[in-house]
PDB file of C-alpha atoms in Angstrom:
ATOM      1  CA  MET A   1      13.931  11.869 -19.292  1.00  0.00           C
ATOM      2  CA  LEU A   2      12.161  14.746 -19.170  1.00  0.00           C
ATOM      3  CA  ARG A   3      12.848  17.503 -22.014  1.00  0.00           C
ATOM      4  CA  ARG A   4      13.356  20.889 -21.388  1.00  0.00           C
ATOM      5  CA  ASN A   5      10.898  22.930 -22.555  1.00  0.00           C
ATOM      6  CA  THR A   6      13.547  25.267 -25.064  1.00  0.00           C
ATOM      7  CA  LYS A   7      10.272  27.496 -26.199  1.00  0.00           C
ATOM      8  CA  ARG A   8      10.578  28.776 -22.934  1.00  0.00           C
ATOM      9  CA  LYS A   9      13.698  30.510 -23.193  1.00  0.00           C
ATOM     10  CA  GLU A  10      12.538  31.620 -26.638  1.00  0.00           C
ATOM     11  CA  VAL A  11       9.967  34.274 -24.753  1.00  0.00           C
ATOM     12  CA  ARG A  12      12.652  36.629 -24.197  1.00  0.00           C
ATOM     13  CA  ARG A  13      16.701  36.325 -23.679  1.00  0.00           C
ATOM     14  CA  SER A  14      17.595  40.603 -22.961  1.00  0.00           C
ATOM     15  CA  LEU A  15      19.291  39.073 -19.221  1.00  0.00           C
ATOM     16  CA  GLU A  16      21.177  36.071 -18.425  1.00  0.00           C
ATOM     17  CA  PRO A  17      18.457  34.094 -15.365  1.00  0.00           C
ATOM     18  CA  ASP A  18      20.909  34.776 -12.679  1.00  0.00           C
ATOM     19  CA  GLU A  19      21.409  38.436 -14.116  1.00  0.00           C
ATOM     20  CA  LEU A  20      17.665  38.216 -13.995  1.00  0.00           C
ATOM     21  CA  ALA A  21      17.384  36.178 -10.475  1.00  0.00           C
ATOM     22  CA  ARG A  22      19.743  38.871  -8.412  1.00  0.00           C
ATOM     23  CA  LYS A  23      17.726  41.439 -10.074  1.00  0.00           C
ATOM     24  CA  ILE A  24      14.500  40.354  -8.695  1.00  0.00           C
ATOM     25  CA  ILE A  25      16.322  39.643  -5.125  1.00  0.00           C
ATOM     26  CA  ASP A  26      17.612  43.255  -5.354  1.00  0.00           C
ATOM     27  CA  ALA A  27      13.691  44.753  -5.937  1.00  0.00           C
ATOM     28  CA  ALA A  28      12.048  42.540  -3.083  1.00  0.00           C
ATOM     29  CA  SER A  29      15.135  43.945  -0.845  1.00  0.00           C
ATOM     30  CA  GLU A  30      14.702  47.426  -1.311  1.00  0.00           C
ATOM     31  CA  LYS A  31      10.653  46.435   0.058  1.00  0.00           C
ATOM     32  CA  GLN A  32      12.215  44.996   2.961  1.00  0.00           C
ATOM     33  CA  ALA A  33      11.610  41.423   2.035  1.00  0.00           C
ATOM     34  CA  GLU A  34      12.351  38.962   4.900  1.00  0.00           C
ATOM     35  CA  ASP A  35      13.966  35.394   4.367  1.00  0.00           C
ATOM     36  CA  ILE A  36      14.506  35.957   0.394  1.00  0.00           C
ATOM     37  CA  LEU A  37      16.552  32.589  -0.914  1.00  0.00           C
ATOM     38  CA  LEU A  38      17.463  32.540  -4.471  1.00  0.00           C
ATOM     39  CA  LEU A  39      18.032  28.510  -5.009  1.00  0.00           C
ATOM     40  CA  ASP A  40      19.870  26.845  -7.905  1.00  0.00           C
ATOM     41  CA  ILE A  41      17.519  24.065  -8.957  1.00  0.00           C
ATOM     42  CA  ARG A  42      19.239  23.431 -12.092  1.00  0.00           C
ATOM     43  CA  LYS A  43      20.237  20.063 -11.206  1.00  0.00           C
ATOM     44  CA  VAL A  44      16.790  18.640  -9.740  1.00  0.00           C
ATOM     45  CA  ALA A  45      14.556  20.209 -12.038  1.00  0.00           C
ATOM     46  CA  SER A  46      14.293  20.523 -15.365  1.00  0.00           C
ATOM     47  CA  PHE A  47      10.984  23.040 -15.786  1.00  0.00           C
ATOM     48  CA  ALA A  48      12.970  26.113 -14.289  1.00  0.00           C
ATOM     49  CA  ASP A  49      17.144  27.256 -13.142  1.00  0.00           C
ATOM     50  CA  TYR A  50      16.372  28.781 -10.424  1.00  0.00           C
ATOM     51  CA  PHE A  51      13.889  29.824  -7.077  1.00  0.00           C
ATOM     52  CA  VAL A  52      13.695  33.140  -5.573  1.00  0.00           C
ATOM     53  CA  ILE A  53      12.028  32.893  -2.700  1.00  0.00           C
ATOM     54  CA  ALA A  54      10.919  36.094   0.034  1.00  0.00           C
ATOM     55  CA  SER A  55       8.588  36.736   2.597  1.00  0.00           C
ATOM     56  CA  GLY A  56       6.582  39.843   3.426  1.00  0.00           C
ATOM     57  CA  GLN A  57       4.678  40.217   6.996  1.00  0.00           C
ATOM     58  CA  THR A  58       1.464  42.289   4.958  1.00  0.00           C
ATOM     59  CA  VAL A  59      -0.731  42.329   2.283  1.00  0.00           C
ATOM     60  CA  ARG A  60       0.261  45.726   1.472  1.00  0.00           C
ATOM     61  CA  GLN A  61       4.426  44.353   1.732  1.00  0.00           C
ATOM     62  CA  LEU A  62       3.408  41.534  -0.722  1.00  0.00           C
ATOM     63  CA  GLN A  63       1.917  43.451  -3.070  1.00  0.00           C
ATOM     64  CA  ALA A  64       5.045  46.005  -2.857  1.00  0.00           C
ATOM     65  CA  ILE A  65       7.221  43.153  -3.217  1.00  0.00           C
ATOM     66  CA  ILE A  66       5.492  42.281  -6.198  1.00  0.00           C
ATOM     67  CA  GLU A  67       5.025  45.483  -8.117  1.00  0.00           C
ATOM     68  CA  ALA A  68       9.365  46.072  -7.354  1.00  0.00           C
ATOM     69  CA  VAL A  69       9.886  42.457  -9.017  1.00  0.00           C
ATOM     70  CA  SER A  70       7.464  43.049 -11.693  1.00  0.00           C
ATOM     71  CA  GLU A  71       8.943  46.353 -12.041  1.00  0.00           C
ATOM     72  CA  ALA A  72      12.644  45.688 -12.090  1.00  0.00           C
ATOM     73  CA  ALA A  73      11.612  43.137 -14.902  1.00  0.00           C
ATOM     74  CA  SER A  74      10.198  44.877 -17.093  1.00  0.00           C
ATOM     75  CA  LYS A  75      13.347  47.512 -17.319  1.00  0.00           C
ATOM     76  CA  ASP A  76      14.965  44.887 -19.237  1.00  0.00           C
ATOM     77  CA  GLY A  77      12.282  43.390 -21.127  1.00  0.00           C
ATOM     78  CA  VAL A  78      10.986  40.827 -19.033  1.00  0.00           C
ATOM     79  CA  LYS A  79       7.770  39.865 -19.169  1.00  0.00           C
ATOM     80  CA  PRO A  80       6.173  37.422 -16.842  1.00  0.00           C
ATOM     81  CA  LEU A  81       4.798  33.995 -18.517  1.00  0.00           C
ATOM     82  CA  GLY A  82       2.298  33.679 -15.619  1.00  0.00           C
ATOM     83  CA  LYS A  83       0.948  35.009 -12.417  1.00  0.00           C
ATOM     84  CA  GLU A  84      -0.574  32.793  -9.728  1.00  0.00           C
ATOM     85  CA  GLY A  85      -2.582  33.623  -6.909  1.00  0.00           C
ATOM     86  CA  GLU A  86      -3.216  37.237  -5.224  1.00  0.00           C
ATOM     87  CA  PRO A  87      -1.542  38.859  -1.921  1.00  0.00           C
ATOM     88  CA  GLU A  88      -4.618  38.162  -0.223  1.00  0.00           C
ATOM     89  CA  SER A  89      -3.897  34.612  -0.762  1.00  0.00           C
ATOM     90  CA  GLY A  90      -0.643  34.549   1.230  1.00  0.00           C
ATOM     91  CA  TRP A  91       1.346  33.661  -2.226  1.00  0.00           C
ATOM     92  CA  VAL A  92       1.999  34.580  -5.141  1.00  0.00           C
ATOM     93  CA  LEU A  93       3.723  32.686  -7.769  1.00  0.00           C
ATOM     94  CA  LEU A  94       5.571  34.729 -10.630  1.00  0.00           C
ATOM     95  CA  ASP A  95       6.498  33.103 -13.530  1.00  0.00           C
ATOM     96  CA  TYR A  96       9.710  34.670 -15.372  1.00  0.00           C
ATOM     97  CA  GLY A  97      10.691  30.782 -17.433  1.00  0.00           C
ATOM     98  CA  ASP A  98      14.291  29.863 -16.194  1.00  0.00           C
ATOM     99  CA  VAL A  99      13.502  32.075 -12.774  1.00  0.00           C
ATOM    100  CA  ILE A 100      10.118  31.036 -10.404  1.00  0.00           C
ATOM    101  CA  VAL A 101       9.386  33.775  -8.309  1.00  0.00           C
ATOM    102  CA  HIS A 102       7.194  32.859  -4.704  1.00  0.00           C
ATOM    103  CA  ILE A 103       6.374  35.834  -2.217  1.00  0.00           C
ATOM    104  CA  PHE A 104       4.565  34.715   0.320  1.00  0.00           C
ATOM    105  CA  ALA A 105       3.059  35.166   3.842  1.00  0.00           C
ATOM    106  CA  PRO A 106       5.078  34.122   6.738  1.00  0.00           C
ATOM    107  CA  ASP A 107       2.264  31.536   7.484  1.00  0.00           C
ATOM    108  CA  GLU A 108       1.848  29.998   3.693  1.00  0.00           C
ATOM    109  CA  ARG A 109       5.685  30.048   3.813  1.00  0.00           C
ATOM    110  CA  ALA A 110       5.608  27.902   6.734  1.00  0.00           C
ATOM    111  CA  TYR A 111       2.946  25.659   5.567  1.00  0.00           C
ATOM    112  CA  TYR A 112       4.062  25.071   2.221  1.00  0.00           C
ATOM    113  CA  ASP A 113       8.153  24.794   3.274  1.00  0.00           C
ATOM    114  CA  LEU A 114       9.069  24.703  -0.551  1.00  0.00           C
ATOM    115  CA  GLU A 115      12.735  24.942   1.414  1.00  0.00           C
ATOM    116  CA  GLY A 116      11.800  21.737   2.247  1.00  0.00           C
ATOM    117  CA  LEU A 117      10.264  20.185  -0.396  1.00  0.00           C
ATOM    118  CA  TRP A 118      13.964  21.776  -2.842  1.00  0.00           C
ATOM    119  CA  HIS A 119      15.930  20.498  -0.041  1.00  0.00           C
ATOM    120  CA  THR A 120      18.576  18.509  -2.516  1.00  0.00           C
ATOM    121  CA  ALA A 121      18.768  22.519  -4.955  1.00  0.00           C
ATOM    122  CA  THR A 122      22.005  24.890  -4.098  1.00  0.00           C
ATOM    123  CA  PRO A 123      21.349  27.405  -1.972  1.00  0.00           C
ATOM    124  CA  VAL A 124      23.047  30.627  -3.991  1.00  0.00           C
ATOM    125  CA  VAL A 125      21.768  33.379  -2.056  1.00  0.00           C
ATOM    126  CA  ARG A 126      20.767  34.289   1.731  1.00  0.00           C
ATOM    127  CA  MET A 127      19.273  36.914   2.835  1.00  0.00           C
ATOM    128  CA  GLN A 128      17.855  37.660   6.230  1.00  0.00           C
TER     129      GLN A 128
END
């Protein structure tokens, strides 16, 4: 059985994972992110508690969503453990430890189909 990496939790503890996820959703929504989905992955994965998945229509919108999410988290002293991808690639991942944020362009979101891959996770929030 895999053990949860408790060291990751020590990076920050100013917000509970569900609070952080909701702040991220609010920030993405303010930038008109589309198809926002919050998945509770605690029962199916040991590396995080939540996935936030959202889409933007243009590179500029993806960048705006990423900046808004980063700013919202940093206001509470939460810094990403890592970032993968660039808006130009159509997929950016922000790793906040217990909350993993995926910001997609529509074509990349359909191609990678994280919702299908993680279909056993529990949807908590779904915003069109």
